PDB file of C-alpha atoms in Angstrom:
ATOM      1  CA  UNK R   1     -21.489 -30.943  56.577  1.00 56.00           C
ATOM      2  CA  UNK R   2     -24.830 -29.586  58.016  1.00 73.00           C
ATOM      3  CA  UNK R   3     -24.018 -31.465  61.222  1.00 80.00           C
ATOM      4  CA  UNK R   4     -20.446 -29.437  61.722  1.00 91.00           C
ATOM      5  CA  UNK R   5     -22.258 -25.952  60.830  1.00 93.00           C
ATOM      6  CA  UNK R   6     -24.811 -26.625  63.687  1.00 95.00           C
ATOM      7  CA  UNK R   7     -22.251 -27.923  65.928  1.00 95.00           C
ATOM      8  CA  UNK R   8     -20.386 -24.816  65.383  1.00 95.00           C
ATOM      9  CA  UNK R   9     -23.541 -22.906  65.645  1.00 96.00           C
ATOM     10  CA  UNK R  10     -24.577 -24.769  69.220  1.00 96.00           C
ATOM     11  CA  UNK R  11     -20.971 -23.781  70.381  1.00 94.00           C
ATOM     12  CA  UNK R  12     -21.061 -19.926  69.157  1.00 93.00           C
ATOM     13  CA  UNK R  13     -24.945 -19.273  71.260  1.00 94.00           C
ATOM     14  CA  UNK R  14     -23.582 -21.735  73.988  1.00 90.00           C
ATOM     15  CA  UNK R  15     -20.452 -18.846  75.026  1.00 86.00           C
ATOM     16  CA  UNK R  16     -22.314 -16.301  76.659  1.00 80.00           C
ATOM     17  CA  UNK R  17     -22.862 -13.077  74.808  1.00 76.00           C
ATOM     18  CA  UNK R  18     -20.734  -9.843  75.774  1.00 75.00           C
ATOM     19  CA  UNK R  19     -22.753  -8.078  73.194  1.00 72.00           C
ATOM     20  CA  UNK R  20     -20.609  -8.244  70.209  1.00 77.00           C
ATOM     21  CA  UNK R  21     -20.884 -10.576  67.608  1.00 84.00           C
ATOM     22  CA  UNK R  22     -24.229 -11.749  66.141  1.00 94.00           C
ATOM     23  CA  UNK R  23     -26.539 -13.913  67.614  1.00 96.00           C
ATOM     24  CA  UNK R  24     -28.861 -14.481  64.502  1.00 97.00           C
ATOM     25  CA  UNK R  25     -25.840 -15.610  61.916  1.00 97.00           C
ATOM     26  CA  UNK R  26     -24.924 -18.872  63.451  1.00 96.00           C
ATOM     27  CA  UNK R  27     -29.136 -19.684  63.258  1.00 98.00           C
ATOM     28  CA  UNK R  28     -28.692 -18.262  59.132  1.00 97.00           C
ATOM     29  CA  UNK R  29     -25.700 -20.862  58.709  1.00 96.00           C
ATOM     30  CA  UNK R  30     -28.208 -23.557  59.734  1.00 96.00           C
ATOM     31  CA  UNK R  31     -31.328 -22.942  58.866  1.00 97.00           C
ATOM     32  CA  UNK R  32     -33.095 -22.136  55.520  1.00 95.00           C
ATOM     33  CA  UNK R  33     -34.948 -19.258  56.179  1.00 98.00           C
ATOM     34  CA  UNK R  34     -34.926 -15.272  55.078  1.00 98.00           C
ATOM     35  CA  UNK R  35     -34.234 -13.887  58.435  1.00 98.00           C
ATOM     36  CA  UNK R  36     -34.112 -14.128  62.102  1.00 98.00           C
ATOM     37  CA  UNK R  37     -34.862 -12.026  64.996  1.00 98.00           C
ATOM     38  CA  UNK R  38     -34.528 -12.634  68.676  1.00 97.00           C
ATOM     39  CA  UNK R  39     -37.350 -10.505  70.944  1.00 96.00           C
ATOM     40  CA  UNK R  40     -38.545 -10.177  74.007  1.00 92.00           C
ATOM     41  CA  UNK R  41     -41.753  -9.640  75.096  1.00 90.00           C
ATOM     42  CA  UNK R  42     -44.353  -9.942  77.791  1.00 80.00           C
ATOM     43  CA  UNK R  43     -43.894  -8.524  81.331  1.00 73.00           C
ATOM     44  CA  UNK R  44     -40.959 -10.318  82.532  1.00 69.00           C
ATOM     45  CA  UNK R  45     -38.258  -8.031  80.475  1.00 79.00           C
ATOM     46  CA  UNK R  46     -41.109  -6.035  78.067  1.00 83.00           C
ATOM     47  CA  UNK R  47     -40.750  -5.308  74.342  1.00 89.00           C
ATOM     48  CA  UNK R  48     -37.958  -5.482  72.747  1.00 92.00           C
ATOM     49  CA  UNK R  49     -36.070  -6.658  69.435  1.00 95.00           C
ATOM     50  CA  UNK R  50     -33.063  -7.828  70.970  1.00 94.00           C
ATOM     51  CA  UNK R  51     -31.734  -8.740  67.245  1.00 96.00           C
ATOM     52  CA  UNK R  52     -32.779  -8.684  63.836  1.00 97.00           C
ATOM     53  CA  UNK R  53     -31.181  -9.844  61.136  1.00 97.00           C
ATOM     54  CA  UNK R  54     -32.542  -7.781  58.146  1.00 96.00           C
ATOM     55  CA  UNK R  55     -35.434  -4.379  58.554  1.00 96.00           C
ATOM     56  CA  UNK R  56     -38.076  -7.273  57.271  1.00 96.00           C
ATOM     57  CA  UNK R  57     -38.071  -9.156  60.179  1.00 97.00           C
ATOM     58  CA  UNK R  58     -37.351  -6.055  62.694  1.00 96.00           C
ATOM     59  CA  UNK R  59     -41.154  -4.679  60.856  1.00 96.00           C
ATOM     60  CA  UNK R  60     -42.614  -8.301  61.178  1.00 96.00           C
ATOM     61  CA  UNK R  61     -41.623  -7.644  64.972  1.00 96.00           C
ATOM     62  CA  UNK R  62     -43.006  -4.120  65.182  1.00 96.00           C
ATOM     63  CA  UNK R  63     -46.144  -5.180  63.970  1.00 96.00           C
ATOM     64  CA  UNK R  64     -46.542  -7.983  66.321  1.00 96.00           C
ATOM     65  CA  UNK R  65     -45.682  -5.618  69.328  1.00 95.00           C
ATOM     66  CA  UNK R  66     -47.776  -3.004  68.391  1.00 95.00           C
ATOM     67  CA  UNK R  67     -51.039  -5.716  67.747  1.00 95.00           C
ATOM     68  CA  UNK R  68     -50.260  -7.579  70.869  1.00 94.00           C
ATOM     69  CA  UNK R  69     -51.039 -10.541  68.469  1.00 96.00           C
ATOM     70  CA  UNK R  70     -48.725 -12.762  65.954  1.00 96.00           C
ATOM     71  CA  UNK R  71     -46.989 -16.035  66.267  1.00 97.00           C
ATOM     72  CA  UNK R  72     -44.192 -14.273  68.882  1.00 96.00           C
ATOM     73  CA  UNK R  73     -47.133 -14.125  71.673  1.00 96.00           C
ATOM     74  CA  UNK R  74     -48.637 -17.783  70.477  1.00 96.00           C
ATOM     75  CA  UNK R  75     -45.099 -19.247  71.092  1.00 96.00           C
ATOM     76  CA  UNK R  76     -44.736 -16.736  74.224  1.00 93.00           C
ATOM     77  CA  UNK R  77     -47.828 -17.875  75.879  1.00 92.00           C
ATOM     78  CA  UNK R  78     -48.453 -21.478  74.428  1.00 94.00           C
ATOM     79  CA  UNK R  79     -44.514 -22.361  75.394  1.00 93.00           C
ATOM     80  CA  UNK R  80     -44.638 -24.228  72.509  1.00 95.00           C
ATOM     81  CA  UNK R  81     -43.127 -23.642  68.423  1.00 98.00           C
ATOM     82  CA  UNK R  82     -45.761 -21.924  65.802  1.00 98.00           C
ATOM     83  CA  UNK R  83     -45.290 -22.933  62.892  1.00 98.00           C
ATOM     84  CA  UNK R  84     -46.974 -21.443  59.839  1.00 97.00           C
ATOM     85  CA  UNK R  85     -45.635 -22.730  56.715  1.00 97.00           C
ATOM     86  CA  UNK R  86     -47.614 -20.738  53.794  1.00 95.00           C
ATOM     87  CA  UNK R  87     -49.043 -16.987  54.528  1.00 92.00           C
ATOM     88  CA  UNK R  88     -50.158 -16.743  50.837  1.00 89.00           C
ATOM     89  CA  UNK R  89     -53.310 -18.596  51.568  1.00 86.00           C
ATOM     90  CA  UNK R  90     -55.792 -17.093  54.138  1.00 83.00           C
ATOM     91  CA  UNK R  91     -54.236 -17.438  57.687  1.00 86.00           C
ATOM     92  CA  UNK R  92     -57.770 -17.408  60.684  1.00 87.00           C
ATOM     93  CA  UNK R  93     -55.092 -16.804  63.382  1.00 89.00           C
ATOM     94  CA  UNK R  94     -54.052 -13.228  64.232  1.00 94.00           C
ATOM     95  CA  UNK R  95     -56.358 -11.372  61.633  1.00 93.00           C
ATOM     96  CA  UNK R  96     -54.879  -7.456  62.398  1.00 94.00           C
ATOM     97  CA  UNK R  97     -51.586  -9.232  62.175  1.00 94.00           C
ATOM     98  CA  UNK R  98     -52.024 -11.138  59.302  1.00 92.00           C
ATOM     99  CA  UNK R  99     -53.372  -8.076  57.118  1.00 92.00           C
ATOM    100  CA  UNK R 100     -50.897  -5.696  58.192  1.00 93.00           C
ATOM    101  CA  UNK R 101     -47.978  -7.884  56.991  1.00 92.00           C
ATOM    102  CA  UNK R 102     -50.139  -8.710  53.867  1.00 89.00           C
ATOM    103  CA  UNK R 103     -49.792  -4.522  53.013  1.00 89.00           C
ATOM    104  CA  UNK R 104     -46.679  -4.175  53.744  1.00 88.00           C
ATOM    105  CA  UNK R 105     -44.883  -7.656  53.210  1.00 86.00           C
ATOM    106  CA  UNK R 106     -44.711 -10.322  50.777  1.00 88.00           C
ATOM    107  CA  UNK R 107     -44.003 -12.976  53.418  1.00 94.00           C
ATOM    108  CA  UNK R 108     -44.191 -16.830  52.178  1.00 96.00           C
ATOM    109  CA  UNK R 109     -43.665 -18.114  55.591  1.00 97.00           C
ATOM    110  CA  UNK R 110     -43.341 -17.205  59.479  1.00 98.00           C
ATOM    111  CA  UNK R 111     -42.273 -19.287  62.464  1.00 98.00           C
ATOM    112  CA  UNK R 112     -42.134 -18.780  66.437  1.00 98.00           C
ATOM    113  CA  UNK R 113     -40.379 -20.406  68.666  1.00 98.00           C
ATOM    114  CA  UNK R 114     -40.454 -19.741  72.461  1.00 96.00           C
ATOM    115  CA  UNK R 115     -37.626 -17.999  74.576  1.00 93.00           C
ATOM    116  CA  UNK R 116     -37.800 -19.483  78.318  1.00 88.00           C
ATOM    117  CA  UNK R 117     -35.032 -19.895  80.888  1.00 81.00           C
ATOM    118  CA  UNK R 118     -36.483 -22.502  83.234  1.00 72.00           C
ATOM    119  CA  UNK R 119     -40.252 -20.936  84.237  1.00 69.00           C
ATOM    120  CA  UNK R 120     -39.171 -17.310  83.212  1.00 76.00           C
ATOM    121  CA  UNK R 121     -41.218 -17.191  79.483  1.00 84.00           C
ATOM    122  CA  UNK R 122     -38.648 -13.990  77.875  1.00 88.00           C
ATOM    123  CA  UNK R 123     -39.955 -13.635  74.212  1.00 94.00           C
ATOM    124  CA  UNK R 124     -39.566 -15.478  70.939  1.00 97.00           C
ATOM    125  CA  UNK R 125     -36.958 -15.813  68.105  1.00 98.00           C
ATOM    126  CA  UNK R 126     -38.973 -15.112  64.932  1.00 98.00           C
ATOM    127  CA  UNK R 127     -37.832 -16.571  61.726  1.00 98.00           C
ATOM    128  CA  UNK R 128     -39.463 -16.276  57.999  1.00 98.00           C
ATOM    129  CA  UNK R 129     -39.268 -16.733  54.649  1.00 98.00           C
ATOM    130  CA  UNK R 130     -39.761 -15.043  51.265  1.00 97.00           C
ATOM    131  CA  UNK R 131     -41.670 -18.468  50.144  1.00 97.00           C
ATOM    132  CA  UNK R 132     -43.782 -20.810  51.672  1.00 97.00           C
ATOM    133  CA  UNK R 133     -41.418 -22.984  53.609  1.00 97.00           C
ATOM    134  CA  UNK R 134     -42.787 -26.520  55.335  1.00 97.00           C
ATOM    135  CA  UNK R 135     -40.051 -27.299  58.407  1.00 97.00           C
ATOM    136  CA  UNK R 136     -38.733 -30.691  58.764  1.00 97.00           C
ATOM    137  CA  UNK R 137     -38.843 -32.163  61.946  1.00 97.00           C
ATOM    138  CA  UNK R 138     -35.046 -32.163  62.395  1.00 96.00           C
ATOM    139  CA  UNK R 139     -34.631 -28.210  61.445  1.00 97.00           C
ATOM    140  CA  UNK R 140     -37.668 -27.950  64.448  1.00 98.00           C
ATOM    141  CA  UNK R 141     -35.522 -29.763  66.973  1.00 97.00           C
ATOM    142  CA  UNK R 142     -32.496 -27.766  66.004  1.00 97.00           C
ATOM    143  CA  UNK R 143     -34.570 -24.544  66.796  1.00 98.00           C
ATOM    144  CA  UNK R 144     -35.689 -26.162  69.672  1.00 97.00           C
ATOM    145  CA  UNK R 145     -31.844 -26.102  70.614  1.00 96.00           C
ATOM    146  CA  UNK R 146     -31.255 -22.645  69.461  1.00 97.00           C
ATOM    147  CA  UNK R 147     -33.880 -21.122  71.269  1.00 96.00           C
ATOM    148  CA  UNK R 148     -32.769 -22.641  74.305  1.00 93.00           C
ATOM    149  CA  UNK R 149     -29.580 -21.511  74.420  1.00 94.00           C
ATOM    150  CA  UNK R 150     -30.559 -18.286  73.231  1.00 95.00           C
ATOM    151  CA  UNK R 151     -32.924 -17.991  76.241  1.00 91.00           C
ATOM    152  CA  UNK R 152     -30.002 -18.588  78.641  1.00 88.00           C
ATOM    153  CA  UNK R 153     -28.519 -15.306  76.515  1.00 91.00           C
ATOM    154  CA  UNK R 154     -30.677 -13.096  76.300  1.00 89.00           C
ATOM    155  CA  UNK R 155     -31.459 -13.248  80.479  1.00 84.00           C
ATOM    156  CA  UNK R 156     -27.785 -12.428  80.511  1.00 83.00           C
ATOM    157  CA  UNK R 157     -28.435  -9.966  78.793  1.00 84.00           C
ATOM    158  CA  UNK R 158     -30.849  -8.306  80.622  1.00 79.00           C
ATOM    159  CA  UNK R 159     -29.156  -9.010  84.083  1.00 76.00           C
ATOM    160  CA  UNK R 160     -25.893  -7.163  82.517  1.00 76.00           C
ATOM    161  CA  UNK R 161     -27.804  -4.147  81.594  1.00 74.00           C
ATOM    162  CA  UNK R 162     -29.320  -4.032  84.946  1.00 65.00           C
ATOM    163  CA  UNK R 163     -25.832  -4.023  86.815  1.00 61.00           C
ATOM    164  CA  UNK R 164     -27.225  -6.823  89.079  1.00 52.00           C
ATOM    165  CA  UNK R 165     -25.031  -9.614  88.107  1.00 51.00           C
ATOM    166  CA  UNK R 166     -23.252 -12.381  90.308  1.00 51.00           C
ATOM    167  CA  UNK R 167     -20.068 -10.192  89.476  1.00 48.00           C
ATOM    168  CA  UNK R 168     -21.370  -7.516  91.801  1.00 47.00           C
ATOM    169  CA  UNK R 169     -21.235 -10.023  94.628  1.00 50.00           C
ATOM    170  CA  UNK R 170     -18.620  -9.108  96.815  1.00 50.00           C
ATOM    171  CA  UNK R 171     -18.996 -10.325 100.304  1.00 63.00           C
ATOM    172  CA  UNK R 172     -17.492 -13.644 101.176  1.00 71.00           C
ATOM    173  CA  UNK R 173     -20.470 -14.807 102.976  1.00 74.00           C
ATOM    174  CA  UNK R 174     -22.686 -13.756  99.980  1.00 79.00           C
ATOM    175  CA  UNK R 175     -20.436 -15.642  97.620  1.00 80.00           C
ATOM    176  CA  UNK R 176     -20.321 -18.768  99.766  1.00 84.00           C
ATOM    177  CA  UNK R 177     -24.309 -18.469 100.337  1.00 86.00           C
ATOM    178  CA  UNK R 178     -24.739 -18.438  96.388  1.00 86.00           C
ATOM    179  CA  UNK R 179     -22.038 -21.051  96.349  1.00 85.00           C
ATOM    180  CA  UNK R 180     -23.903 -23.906  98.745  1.00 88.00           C
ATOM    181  CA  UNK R 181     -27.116 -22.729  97.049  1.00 87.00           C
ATOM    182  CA  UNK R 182     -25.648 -23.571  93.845  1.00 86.00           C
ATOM    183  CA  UNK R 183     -24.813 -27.138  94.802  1.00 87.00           C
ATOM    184  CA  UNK R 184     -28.118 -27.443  96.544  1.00 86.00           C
ATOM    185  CA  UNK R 185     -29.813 -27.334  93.555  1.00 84.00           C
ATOM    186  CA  UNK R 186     -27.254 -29.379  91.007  1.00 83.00           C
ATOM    187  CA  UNK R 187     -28.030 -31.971  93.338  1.00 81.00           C
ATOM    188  CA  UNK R 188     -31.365 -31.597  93.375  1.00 76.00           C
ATOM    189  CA  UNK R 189     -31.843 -31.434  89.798  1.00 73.00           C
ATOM    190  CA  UNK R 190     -28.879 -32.673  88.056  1.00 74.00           C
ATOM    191  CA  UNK R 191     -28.235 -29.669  86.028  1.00 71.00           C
ATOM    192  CA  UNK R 192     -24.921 -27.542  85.077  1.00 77.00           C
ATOM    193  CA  UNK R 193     -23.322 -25.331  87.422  1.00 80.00           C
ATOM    194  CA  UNK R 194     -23.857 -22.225  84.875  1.00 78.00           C
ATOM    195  CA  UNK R 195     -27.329 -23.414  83.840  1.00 77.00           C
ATOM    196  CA  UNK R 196     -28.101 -23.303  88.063  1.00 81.00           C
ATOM    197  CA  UNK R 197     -26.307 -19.553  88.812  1.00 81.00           C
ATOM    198  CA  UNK R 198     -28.289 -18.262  85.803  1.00 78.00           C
ATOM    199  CA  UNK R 199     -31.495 -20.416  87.302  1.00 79.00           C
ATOM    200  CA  UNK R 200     -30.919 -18.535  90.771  1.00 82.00           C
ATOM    201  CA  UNK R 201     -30.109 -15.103  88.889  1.00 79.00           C
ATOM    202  CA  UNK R 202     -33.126 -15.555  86.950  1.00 76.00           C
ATOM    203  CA  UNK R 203     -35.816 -16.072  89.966  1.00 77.00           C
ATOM    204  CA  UNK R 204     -34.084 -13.063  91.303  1.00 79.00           C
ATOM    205  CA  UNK R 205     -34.158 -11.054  88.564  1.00 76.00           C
ATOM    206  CA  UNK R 206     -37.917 -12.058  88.436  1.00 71.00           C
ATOM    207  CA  UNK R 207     -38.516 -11.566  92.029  1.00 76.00           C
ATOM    208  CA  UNK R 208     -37.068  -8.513  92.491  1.00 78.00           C
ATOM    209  CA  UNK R 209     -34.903 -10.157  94.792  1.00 82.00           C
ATOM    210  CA  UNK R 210     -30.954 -10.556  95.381  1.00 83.00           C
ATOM    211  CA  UNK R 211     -29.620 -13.625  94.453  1.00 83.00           C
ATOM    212  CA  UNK R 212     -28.314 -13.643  98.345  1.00 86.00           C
ATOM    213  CA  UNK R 213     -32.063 -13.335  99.049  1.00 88.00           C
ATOM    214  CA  UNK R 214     -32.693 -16.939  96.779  1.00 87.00           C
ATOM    215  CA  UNK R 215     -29.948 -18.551  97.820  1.00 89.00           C
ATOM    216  CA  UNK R 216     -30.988 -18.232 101.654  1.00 90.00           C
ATOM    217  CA  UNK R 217     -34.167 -18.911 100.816  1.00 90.00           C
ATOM    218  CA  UNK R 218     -33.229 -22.380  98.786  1.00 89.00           C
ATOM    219  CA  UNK R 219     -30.768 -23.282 101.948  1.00 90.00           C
ATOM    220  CA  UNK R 220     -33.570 -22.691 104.164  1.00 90.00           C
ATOM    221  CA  UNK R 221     -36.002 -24.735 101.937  1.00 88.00           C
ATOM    222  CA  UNK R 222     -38.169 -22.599 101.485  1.00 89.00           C
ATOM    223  CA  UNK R 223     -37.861 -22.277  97.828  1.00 85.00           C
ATOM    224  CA  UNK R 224     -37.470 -25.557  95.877  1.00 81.00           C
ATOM    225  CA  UNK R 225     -36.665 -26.048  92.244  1.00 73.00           C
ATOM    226  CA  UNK R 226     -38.729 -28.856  90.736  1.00 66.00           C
ATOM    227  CA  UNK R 227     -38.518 -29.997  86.931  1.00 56.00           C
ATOM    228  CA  UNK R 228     -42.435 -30.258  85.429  1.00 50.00           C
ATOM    229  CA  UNK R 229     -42.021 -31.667  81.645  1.00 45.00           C
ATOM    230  CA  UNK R 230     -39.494 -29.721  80.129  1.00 47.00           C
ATOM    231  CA  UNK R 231     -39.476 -27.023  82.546  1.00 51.00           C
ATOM    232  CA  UNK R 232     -37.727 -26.136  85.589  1.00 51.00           C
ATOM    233  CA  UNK R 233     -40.402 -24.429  88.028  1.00 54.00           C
ATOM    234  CA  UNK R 234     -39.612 -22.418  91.541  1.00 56.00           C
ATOM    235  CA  UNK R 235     -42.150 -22.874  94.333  1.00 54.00           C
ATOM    236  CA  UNK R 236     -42.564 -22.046  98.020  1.00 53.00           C
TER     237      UNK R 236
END
């Protein structure tokens, strides 16, 4: 049974997001936990709760924003999950954090894990709990999943909102530029179609570039696409 509700969850954040619907209840079918929110932060696409399930977790992600501390920036900057499974005994990381939520919050548990699409670090989805909570390592490696996909999303997101999306492309020769590009780099690092237009949209987005601007530039070969661990990095 838990297997077909995070099957169904992996196939609801795999559709990409118009902007309806919810991208925190499939996580809530899955996994134990009080609430979820999905944020971005850093410089890449600044501040922002992009969804939050309940106002507790929306506050836990005020707090963290206006701190510049909190699990959300460990998981942001380490690219790794944080994991804190009891906040009811004293807590040495993030101390203006951790006694803000103390005064306003009776929080048992909190939990980070990174948002990245390829070397583009986005934010964090933020989960926690009214008790202490421990984490299996199966529920970790589903939210390894989640946050995956929901990296892929939220990028969509923010390439919607900025009206510079591959459905703008309208020349032919832009279209077939972005088209070779795209199987330049499936066959150069064996990944999806979608997962390589939103790769190219992404360094663009980054870059401040067009995506006819990458995909010359990855034709050329002067930009390469290399896979370091876990990660898909650009370089000159």
């Amino acid at each position: 049974m838990s297997e077909d509700r995070f099957a169904t969850a992996v196939a609801a954040l795999s559709r990409p997001h118009d902007g309806t619907g919810s991208l925190t209840e499939p996580i809530l079918e899955v996994i134990p936990v009080s609430g979820v929110s999905i944020s971005t932060i850093g410089e890449v696409l600044g501040s922002e709760t992009v969804e939050a399930s309940d106002s507790v977790i929306g506050r836990i992600d005020e707090l963290q924003f206006d701190l510049g501390e909190g699990p959300c920036w460990d998981a942001l900057i380490g690219g790794v999950p944080v994991l804190e499974p009891n906040l009811r005994r004293p807590v040495r990381e993030w101390p203006a954090f951790s006694a803000a939520l103390r005064h306003e919050q009776d929080i048992g548990a909190i939990f980070a894990f990174p948002l990245s699409v390829g070397s583009l670090r986005l934010g964090a989805v933020d989960l926690y709990n009214d008790d202490p909570l421990r984490l299996d390592e199966a529920t970790t490696d589903q939210l390894i999943v989640f946050s995956g996909l929901l990296g892929r999303r939220v990028l969509e997101r923010a390439i919607r909102l900025s009206g510079d999306s591959e459905d703008g492309v309208t020349s032919r020769h832009t279209r077939r530029l972005i088209h070779q590009a795209t199987g330049f780099v499936i066959a150069q690092l064996g990944v999806s179609a979608d997962d390589t237009v939103l790769l190219i949209q992404a360094h663009a987005f980054a870059k401040g570039e067009s995506m006819a601007d990458v995909a010359q530039r990855i034709l050329d070969r002067t930009l390469t696409f290399t896979v370091t661990g876990a990660r898909i990095e650009g370089a000159r």
